[in-house]
């Protein structure tokens, strides 16, 4: 039996962050036994701090990726293309080229939103941008979101049966070590962006200490994307003498 061909567009780690890890999980999942999975790696950033910056090197990498997509579309003739979309205008414009090329070469396209800020972005966008987004959506078969409550975001663009829910998650075999003492161990596991809430977590730890609550530690694991923000957080920890340890990104068994 010939397996359906699915072309998956997406980044792979490193650097480690949500969408890249999600792509890695899909490629390593049981889906590879049911479908012929073809992957187009769209990674151009070497580290979290590179995100949002422009360079001619990154521009050339993106152009090469588009030509690589054309090559895969011609060679494999996939039945379906899975394309994640950004929630910013520059990011979506880059993603839209994947959408339009895939549609042009006759593949069905399903989009995936790995976030929840779509409505805010649409509201703040110009009429021209909103029109372009709607045009791109019309070239696709449906949208994947992370939760039931996010389906409403796209009911104005797709029929209900074209909006699918696929929560984040993966299968893990976790071996737990018994704690050596009664210390409560807290873990923050995400990259250190201001929008991710690490500073709010540190402020909460400071409140606990000010109230005389002890017997806990916080281990924060991730990568900084802004030097100024990094100094602000680390100065807060030092000034308040908080029981916090920062660690660099971790993956695999160590994670």
PDB file of C-alpha atoms in Angstrom:
ATOM      1  CA  UNK A   1       0.000   0.000   0.000  1.00  0.00           C
ATOM      2  CA  UNK A   2       1.370   3.369  -1.010  1.00  0.00           C
ATOM      3  CA  UNK A   3       1.520   5.755   1.922  1.00  0.00           C
ATOM      4  CA  UNK A   4       0.198   9.325   1.417  1.00  0.00           C
ATOM      5  CA  UNK A   5       3.001  11.856   1.058  1.00  0.00           C
ATOM      6  CA  UNK A   6       2.997  14.709   3.570  1.00  0.00           C
ATOM      7  CA  UNK A   7       5.457  17.572   3.276  1.00  0.00           C
ATOM      8  CA  UNK A   8       6.083  19.165   6.669  1.00  0.00           C
ATOM      9  CA  UNK A   9       7.471  22.689   6.646  1.00  0.00           C
ATOM     10  CA  UNK A  10       9.122  23.754   9.880  1.00  0.00           C
ATOM     11  CA  UNK A  11      12.206  24.554  11.879  1.00  0.00           C
ATOM     12  CA  UNK A  12      14.259  22.038  13.828  1.00  0.00           C
ATOM     13  CA  UNK A  13      16.359  22.657  16.936  1.00  0.00           C
ATOM     14  CA  UNK A  14      18.801  24.061  17.769  1.00  0.00           C
ATOM     15  CA  UNK A  15      17.896  26.615  18.921  1.00  0.00           C
ATOM     16  CA  UNK A  16      15.319  24.954  21.171  1.00  0.00           C
ATOM     17  CA  UNK A  17      11.929  26.631  21.296  1.00  0.00           C
ATOM     18  CA  UNK A  18       8.305  25.580  20.929  1.00  0.00           C
ATOM     19  CA  UNK A  19       7.707  25.383  17.157  1.00  0.00           C
ATOM     20  CA  UNK A  20      11.065  23.738  16.445  1.00  0.00           C
ATOM     21  CA  UNK A  21      10.526  21.087  19.117  1.00  0.00           C
ATOM     22  CA  UNK A  22       6.957  20.534  17.859  1.00  0.00           C
ATOM     23  CA  UNK A  23       8.267  19.799  14.352  1.00  0.00           C
ATOM     24  CA  UNK A  24      10.817  17.387  15.790  1.00  0.00           C
ATOM     25  CA  UNK A  25       8.072  15.571  17.731  1.00  0.00           C
ATOM     26  CA  UNK A  26       5.934  15.170  14.589  1.00  0.00           C
ATOM     27  CA  UNK A  27       8.819  13.769  12.550  1.00  0.00           C
ATOM     28  CA  UNK A  28       9.680  11.246  15.292  1.00  0.00           C
ATOM     29  CA  UNK A  29       6.085  10.227  15.979  1.00  0.00           C
ATOM     30  CA  UNK A  30       4.130   7.171  14.865  1.00  0.00           C
ATOM     31  CA  UNK A  31       2.898   9.228  11.913  1.00  0.00           C
ATOM     32  CA  UNK A  32       6.062   8.247  10.045  1.00  0.00           C
ATOM     33  CA  UNK A  33       4.686   4.680   9.824  1.00  0.00           C
ATOM     34  CA  UNK A  34       1.365   5.812   8.346  1.00  0.00           C
ATOM     35  CA  UNK A  35       2.582   8.559   6.034  1.00  0.00           C
ATOM     36  CA  UNK A  36       5.598   9.233   3.866  1.00  0.00           C
ATOM     37  CA  UNK A  37       6.875  12.272   5.782  1.00  0.00           C
ATOM     38  CA  UNK A  38       9.022  14.711   3.835  1.00  0.00           C
ATOM     39  CA  UNK A  39      10.589  17.571   5.762  1.00  0.00           C
ATOM     40  CA  UNK A  40      11.681  21.040   4.703  1.00  0.00           C
ATOM     41  CA  UNK A  41      13.891  22.510   7.425  1.00  0.00           C
ATOM     42  CA  UNK A  42      13.310  26.283   7.637  1.00  0.00           C
ATOM     43  CA  UNK A  43      15.829  27.019  10.416  1.00  0.00           C
ATOM     44  CA  UNK A  44      17.863  30.176   9.754  1.00  0.00           C
ATOM     45  CA  UNK A  45      18.646  31.437  13.288  1.00  0.00           C
ATOM     46  CA  UNK A  46      21.630  30.058  15.175  1.00  0.00           C
ATOM     47  CA  UNK A  47      20.392  31.179  18.605  1.00  0.00           C
ATOM     48  CA  UNK A  48      17.359  32.676  20.342  1.00  0.00           C
ATOM     49  CA  UNK A  49      19.049  36.101  20.353  1.00  0.00           C
ATOM     50  CA  UNK A  50      19.097  36.071  16.524  1.00  0.00           C
ATOM     51  CA  UNK A  51      15.300  36.145  16.314  1.00  0.00           C
ATOM     52  CA  UNK A  52      13.875  39.318  14.800  1.00  0.00           C
ATOM     53  CA  UNK A  53      17.214  40.567  13.476  1.00  0.00           C
ATOM     54  CA  UNK A  54      17.975  41.101   9.777  1.00  0.00           C
ATOM     55  CA  UNK A  55      21.082  40.038   7.928  1.00  0.00           C
ATOM     56  CA  UNK A  56      21.858  39.390   4.284  1.00  0.00           C
ATOM     57  CA  UNK A  57      23.040  35.923   5.284  1.00  0.00           C
ATOM     58  CA  UNK A  58      19.592  35.086   6.669  1.00  0.00           C
ATOM     59  CA  UNK A  59      17.966  36.529   3.540  1.00  0.00           C
ATOM     60  CA  UNK A  60      20.043  34.243   1.326  1.00  0.00           C
ATOM     61  CA  UNK A  61      19.207  31.258   3.544  1.00  0.00           C
ATOM     62  CA  UNK A  62      15.485  31.984   3.170  1.00  0.00           C
ATOM     63  CA  UNK A  63      15.791  32.239  -0.610  1.00  0.00           C
ATOM     64  CA  UNK A  64      17.602  28.884  -0.713  1.00  0.00           C
ATOM     65  CA  UNK A  65      14.825  27.369   1.418  1.00  0.00           C
ATOM     66  CA  UNK A  66      12.177  28.519  -1.090  1.00  0.00           C
ATOM     67  CA  UNK A  67      14.096  26.890  -3.940  1.00  0.00           C
ATOM     68  CA  UNK A  68      14.469  23.749  -1.817  1.00  0.00           C
ATOM     69  CA  UNK A  69      10.682  23.718  -1.373  1.00  0.00           C
ATOM     70  CA  UNK A  70      10.174  23.906  -5.143  1.00  0.00           C
ATOM     71  CA  UNK A  71      12.587  21.000  -5.579  1.00  0.00           C
ATOM     72  CA  UNK A  72      10.708  18.866  -3.018  1.00  0.00           C
ATOM     73  CA  UNK A  73       7.332  19.715  -4.576  1.00  0.00           C
ATOM     74  CA  UNK A  74       8.545  18.672  -8.040  1.00  0.00           C
ATOM     75  CA  UNK A  75      10.374  15.545  -6.863  1.00  0.00           C
ATOM     76  CA  UNK A  76       7.856  14.121  -4.392  1.00  0.00           C
ATOM     77  CA  UNK A  77       4.534  15.618  -5.501  1.00  0.00           C
ATOM     78  CA  UNK A  78       3.152  15.552  -1.923  1.00  0.00           C
ATOM     79  CA  UNK A  79      -0.537  14.995  -1.305  1.00  0.00           C
ATOM     80  CA  UNK A  80      -0.529  17.453   1.578  1.00  0.00           C
ATOM     81  CA  UNK A  81       1.687  20.231   2.929  1.00  0.00           C
ATOM     82  CA  UNK A  82       1.608  21.156   6.626  1.00  0.00           C
ATOM     83  CA  UNK A  83       2.755  24.750   7.112  1.00  0.00           C
ATOM     84  CA  UNK A  84       2.960  26.585  10.467  1.00  0.00           C
ATOM     85  CA  UNK A  85       2.166  30.301  10.322  1.00  0.00           C
ATOM     86  CA  UNK A  86       3.579  33.259  12.211  1.00  0.00           C
ATOM     87  CA  UNK A  87       1.563  35.842  14.139  1.00  0.00           C
ATOM     88  CA  UNK A  88       3.424  38.872  12.818  1.00  0.00           C
ATOM     89  CA  UNK A  89       3.296  40.566   9.424  1.00  0.00           C
ATOM     90  CA  UNK A  90       6.977  40.012   8.439  1.00  0.00           C
ATOM     91  CA  UNK A  91       6.808  36.398   9.614  1.00  0.00           C
ATOM     92  CA  UNK A  92       3.542  35.687   7.794  1.00  0.00           C
ATOM     93  CA  UNK A  93       4.829  37.195   4.558  1.00  0.00           C
ATOM     94  CA  UNK A  94       7.725  34.705   4.669  1.00  0.00           C
ATOM     95  CA  UNK A  95       5.300  31.882   5.465  1.00  0.00           C
ATOM     96  CA  UNK A  96       2.902  32.932   2.720  1.00  0.00           C
ATOM     97  CA  UNK A  97       5.483  32.104   0.064  1.00  0.00           C
ATOM     98  CA  UNK A  98       5.440  28.485   1.291  1.00  0.00           C
ATOM     99  CA  UNK A  99       1.643  28.535   1.094  1.00  0.00           C
ATOM    100  CA  UNK A 100       1.425  29.991  -2.401  1.00  0.00           C
ATOM    101  CA  UNK A 101       4.203  27.827  -3.862  1.00  0.00           C
ATOM    102  CA  UNK A 102       2.683  24.645  -2.432  1.00  0.00           C
ATOM    103  CA  UNK A 103      -0.740  25.542  -3.778  1.00  0.00           C
ATOM    104  CA  UNK A 104       0.728  26.503  -7.166  1.00  0.00           C
ATOM    105  CA  UNK A 105       2.317  23.059  -7.502  1.00  0.00           C
ATOM    106  CA  UNK A 106      -0.988  21.333  -6.804  1.00  0.00           C
ATOM    107  CA  UNK A 107      -0.546  20.221  -3.191  1.00  0.00           C
ATOM    108  CA  UNK A 108      -3.319  20.588  -0.641  1.00  0.00           C
ATOM    109  CA  UNK A 109      -2.237  22.851   2.215  1.00  0.00           C
ATOM    110  CA  UNK A 110      -3.156  22.734   5.900  1.00  0.00           C
ATOM    111  CA  UNK A 111      -1.921  25.516   8.167  1.00  0.00           C
ATOM    112  CA  UNK A 112      -1.042  25.312  11.839  1.00  0.00           C
ATOM    113  CA  UNK A 113      -1.107  28.131  14.394  1.00  0.00           C
ATOM    114  CA  UNK A 114       1.159  27.353  17.344  1.00  0.00           C
ATOM    115  CA  UNK A 115       0.052  30.268  19.464  1.00  0.00           C
ATOM    116  CA  UNK A 116      -2.938  32.384  20.464  1.00  0.00           C
ATOM    117  CA  UNK A 117      -2.123  35.964  19.442  1.00  0.00           C
ATOM    118  CA  UNK A 118      -3.712  35.795  15.981  1.00  0.00           C
ATOM    119  CA  UNK A 119      -6.695  38.056  16.716  1.00  0.00           C
ATOM    120  CA  UNK A 120      -4.545  40.786  18.283  1.00  0.00           C
ATOM    121  CA  UNK A 121      -2.267  40.759  15.256  1.00  0.00           C
ATOM    122  CA  UNK A 122      -5.186  40.897  12.804  1.00  0.00           C
ATOM    123  CA  UNK A 123      -6.824  43.771  14.682  1.00  0.00           C
ATOM    124  CA  UNK A 124      -3.639  45.830  14.597  1.00  0.00           C
ATOM    125  CA  UNK A 125      -2.896  45.058  10.912  1.00  0.00           C
ATOM    126  CA  UNK A 126      -3.756  47.278   7.958  1.00  0.00           C
ATOM    127  CA  UNK A 127      -6.656  46.490   5.632  1.00  0.00           C
ATOM    128  CA  UNK A 128      -4.152  45.514   2.927  1.00  0.00           C
ATOM    129  CA  UNK A 129      -2.430  43.001   5.209  1.00  0.00           C
ATOM    130  CA  UNK A 130      -5.745  41.516   6.363  1.00  0.00           C
ATOM    131  CA  UNK A 131      -6.817  41.118   2.739  1.00  0.00           C
ATOM    132  CA  UNK A 132      -3.560  39.349   1.867  1.00  0.00           C
ATOM    133  CA  UNK A 133      -3.938  36.972   4.823  1.00  0.00           C
ATOM    134  CA  UNK A 134      -7.484  36.092   3.736  1.00  0.00           C
ATOM    135  CA  UNK A 135      -6.275  35.507   0.165  1.00  0.00           C
ATOM    136  CA  UNK A 136      -3.619  33.079   1.432  1.00  0.00           C
ATOM    137  CA  UNK A 137      -6.138  31.271   3.629  1.00  0.00           C
ATOM    138  CA  UNK A 138      -8.375  30.718   0.584  1.00  0.00           C
ATOM    139  CA  UNK A 139      -5.573  28.681  -0.999  1.00  0.00           C
ATOM    140  CA  UNK A 140      -5.660  26.190   1.895  1.00  0.00           C
ATOM    141  CA  UNK A 141      -7.828  23.318   3.130  1.00  0.00           C
ATOM    142  CA  UNK A 142      -7.938  24.107   6.844  1.00  0.00           C
ATOM    143  CA  UNK A 143      -6.287  25.255  10.054  1.00  0.00           C
ATOM    144  CA  UNK A 144      -4.855  23.406  13.075  1.00  0.00           C
ATOM    145  CA  UNK A 145      -4.967  25.113  16.491  1.00  0.00           C
ATOM    146  CA  UNK A 146      -3.734  24.082  19.926  1.00  0.00           C
ATOM    147  CA  UNK A 147      -7.048  24.054  21.805  1.00  0.00           C
ATOM    148  CA  UNK A 148     -10.840  24.097  21.481  1.00  0.00           C
ATOM    149  CA  UNK A 149     -11.086  27.719  22.639  1.00  0.00           C
ATOM    150  CA  UNK A 150      -8.852  28.823  19.759  1.00  0.00           C
ATOM    151  CA  UNK A 151     -11.165  27.465  17.056  1.00  0.00           C
ATOM    152  CA  UNK A 152     -13.226  30.658  17.222  1.00  0.00           C
ATOM    153  CA  UNK A 153     -10.258  32.639  15.875  1.00  0.00           C
ATOM    154  CA  UNK A 154     -10.761  31.149  12.421  1.00  0.00           C
ATOM    155  CA  UNK A 155     -14.509  30.639  12.125  1.00  0.00           C
ATOM    156  CA  UNK A 156     -14.666  33.710   9.899  1.00  0.00           C
ATOM    157  CA  UNK A 157     -12.144  32.159   7.507  1.00  0.00           C
ATOM    158  CA  UNK A 158     -12.943  28.422   7.502  1.00  0.00           C
ATOM    159  CA  UNK A 159     -15.937  26.161   7.968  1.00  0.00           C
ATOM    160  CA  UNK A 160     -16.091  24.477  11.372  1.00  0.00           C
ATOM    161  CA  UNK A 161     -15.178  21.108   9.881  1.00  0.00           C
ATOM    162  CA  UNK A 162     -11.980  22.677   8.462  1.00  0.00           C
ATOM    163  CA  UNK A 163     -10.633  23.713  11.883  1.00  0.00           C
ATOM    164  CA  UNK A 164      -8.784  21.003  13.801  1.00  0.00           C
ATOM    165  CA  UNK A 165      -7.454  20.815  17.357  1.00  0.00           C
ATOM    166  CA  UNK A 166      -4.047  19.207  17.992  1.00  0.00           C
ATOM    167  CA  UNK A 167      -2.771  20.022  21.508  1.00  0.00           C
ATOM    168  CA  UNK A 168       0.930  20.323  22.235  1.00  0.00           C
ATOM    169  CA  UNK A 169       2.432  17.265  23.860  1.00  0.00           C
ATOM    170  CA  UNK A 170       4.721  14.266  23.555  1.00  0.00           C
ATOM    171  CA  UNK A 171       5.245  10.817  25.065  1.00  0.00           C
ATOM    172  CA  UNK A 172       7.900  10.784  27.786  1.00  0.00           C
ATOM    173  CA  UNK A 173       9.310   7.972  29.896  1.00  0.00           C
ATOM    174  CA  UNK A 174      10.175   9.812  33.108  1.00  0.00           C
ATOM    175  CA  UNK A 175      12.254   8.176  35.810  1.00  0.00           C
ATOM    176  CA  UNK A 176      11.681  10.024  39.079  1.00  0.00           C
ATOM    177  CA  UNK A 177      14.384  10.233  41.707  1.00  0.00           C
ATOM    178  CA  UNK A 178      13.197  10.355  45.289  1.00  0.00           C
ATOM    179  CA  UNK A 179      13.891  13.785  46.845  1.00  0.00           C
ATOM    180  CA  UNK A 180      16.735  13.855  49.358  1.00  0.00           C
ATOM    181  CA  UNK A 181      14.988  16.395  51.602  1.00  0.00           C
ATOM    182  CA  UNK A 182      11.755  18.344  52.031  1.00  0.00           C
ATOM    183  CA  UNK A 183      12.786  21.228  49.772  1.00  0.00           C
ATOM    184  CA  UNK A 184      10.094  22.192  47.257  1.00  0.00           C
ATOM    185  CA  UNK A 185      11.735  22.331  43.841  1.00  0.00           C
ATOM    186  CA  UNK A 186      10.160  24.648  41.281  1.00  0.00           C
ATOM    187  CA  UNK A 187      11.076  24.476  37.582  1.00  0.00           C
ATOM    188  CA  UNK A 188      10.645  27.159  34.921  1.00  0.00           C
ATOM    189  CA  UNK A 189      11.282  25.537  31.539  1.00  0.00           C
ATOM    190  CA  UNK A 190      10.967  28.008  28.655  1.00  0.00           C
ATOM    191  CA  UNK A 191      13.103  30.561  26.909  1.00  0.00           C
ATOM    192  CA  UNK A 192      13.675  33.798  28.793  1.00  0.00           C
ATOM    193  CA  UNK A 193      11.476  36.225  26.836  1.00  0.00           C
ATOM    194  CA  UNK A 194       9.659  39.022  28.618  1.00  0.00           C
ATOM    195  CA  UNK A 195       6.385  37.738  27.112  1.00  0.00           C
ATOM    196  CA  UNK A 196       6.985  34.258  28.596  1.00  0.00           C
ATOM    197  CA  UNK A 197       6.656  35.590  32.137  1.00  0.00           C
ATOM    198  CA  UNK A 198      10.021  34.804  33.712  1.00  0.00           C
ATOM    199  CA  UNK A 199      10.218  38.234  35.366  1.00  0.00           C
ATOM    200  CA  UNK A 200       6.748  37.760  36.881  1.00  0.00           C
ATOM    201  CA  UNK A 201       7.889  34.396  38.250  1.00  0.00           C
ATOM    202  CA  UNK A 202      10.929  36.041  39.860  1.00  0.00           C
ATOM    203  CA  UNK A 203       8.723  38.747  41.391  1.00  0.00           C
ATOM    204  CA  UNK A 204       6.485  36.024  42.823  1.00  0.00           C
ATOM    205  CA  UNK A 205       9.537  34.332  44.357  1.00  0.00           C
ATOM    206  CA  UNK A 206      10.542  37.692  45.852  1.00  0.00           C
ATOM    207  CA  UNK A 207       7.078  38.071  47.422  1.00  0.00           C
ATOM    208  CA  UNK A 208       7.378  34.623  49.009  1.00  0.00           C
ATOM    209  CA  UNK A 209      10.754  35.508  50.480  1.00  0.00           C
ATOM    210  CA  UNK A 210       9.481  38.861  51.789  1.00  0.00           C
ATOM    211  CA  UNK A 211       6.705  36.962  53.589  1.00  0.00           C
ATOM    212  CA  UNK A 212       9.301  34.730  55.235  1.00  0.00           C
ATOM    213  CA  UNK A 213       8.365  31.630  53.276  1.00  0.00           C
ATOM    214  CA  UNK A 214      11.391  29.382  52.810  1.00  0.00           C
ATOM    215  CA  UNK A 215      12.146  25.773  51.927  1.00  0.00           C
ATOM    216  CA  UNK A 216      11.920  26.112  48.161  1.00  0.00           C
ATOM    217  CA  UNK A 217      14.192  26.671  45.158  1.00  0.00           C
ATOM    218  CA  UNK A 218      13.565  27.714  41.583  1.00  0.00           C
ATOM    219  CA  UNK A 219      15.576  26.357  38.694  1.00  0.00           C
ATOM    220  CA  UNK A 220      15.029  28.342  35.469  1.00  0.00           C
ATOM    221  CA  UNK A 221      16.147  26.677  32.227  1.00  0.00           C
ATOM    222  CA  UNK A 222      16.207  28.463  28.871  1.00  0.00           C
ATOM    223  CA  UNK A 223      17.947  30.942  26.581  1.00  0.00           C
ATOM    224  CA  UNK A 224      17.984  34.740  26.795  1.00  0.00           C
ATOM    225  CA  UNK A 225      16.921  36.742  23.757  1.00  0.00           C
ATOM    226  CA  UNK A 226      17.823  40.185  25.115  1.00  0.00           C
ATOM    227  CA  UNK A 227      20.921  41.243  27.044  1.00  0.00           C
ATOM    228  CA  UNK A 228      19.242  44.151  28.803  1.00  0.00           C
ATOM    229  CA  UNK A 229      16.335  41.983  29.974  1.00  0.00           C
ATOM    230  CA  UNK A 230      18.806  39.326  31.144  1.00  0.00           C
ATOM    231  CA  UNK A 231      20.616  41.863  33.338  1.00  0.00           C
ATOM    232  CA  UNK A 232      17.320  43.130  34.791  1.00  0.00           C
ATOM    233  CA  UNK A 233      16.301  39.628  35.859  1.00  0.00           C
ATOM    234  CA  UNK A 234      19.679  38.623  37.226  1.00  0.00           C
ATOM    235  CA  UNK A 235      20.003  41.896  39.155  1.00  0.00           C
ATOM    236  CA  UNK A 236      16.589  41.242  40.728  1.00  0.00           C
ATOM    237  CA  UNK A 237      17.760  37.795  41.856  1.00  0.00           C
ATOM    238  CA  UNK A 238      21.019  39.195  43.229  1.00  0.00           C
ATOM    239  CA  UNK A 239      19.437  42.185  44.954  1.00  0.00           C
ATOM    240  CA  UNK A 240      16.738  40.117  46.661  1.00  0.00           C
ATOM    241  CA  UNK A 241      19.042  37.122  47.263  1.00  0.00           C
ATOM    242  CA  UNK A 242      16.475  34.812  45.732  1.00  0.00           C
ATOM    243  CA  UNK A 243      16.897  30.996  45.714  1.00  0.00           C
ATOM    244  CA  UNK A 244      17.039  30.945  41.904  1.00  0.00           C
ATOM    245  CA  UNK A 245      19.433  29.146  39.563  1.00  0.00           C
ATOM    246  CA  UNK A 246      19.570  29.965  35.834  1.00  0.00           C
ATOM    247  CA  UNK A 247      20.654  27.232  33.449  1.00  0.00           C
ATOM    248  CA  UNK A 248      21.298  27.162  29.705  1.00  0.00           C
ATOM    249  CA  UNK A 249      18.889  25.325  27.317  1.00  0.00           C
ATOM    250  CA  UNK A 250      18.541  21.591  27.978  1.00  0.00           C
ATOM    251  CA  UNK A 251      17.129  18.786  25.835  1.00  0.00           C
ATOM    252  CA  UNK A 252      16.917  15.022  25.533  1.00  0.00           C
ATOM    253  CA  UNK A 253      17.450  12.820  28.591  1.00  0.00           C
ATOM    254  CA  UNK A 254      18.799  15.717  30.647  1.00  0.00           C
ATOM    255  CA  UNK A 255      15.534  17.577  30.077  1.00  0.00           C
TER     256      UNK A 255
END
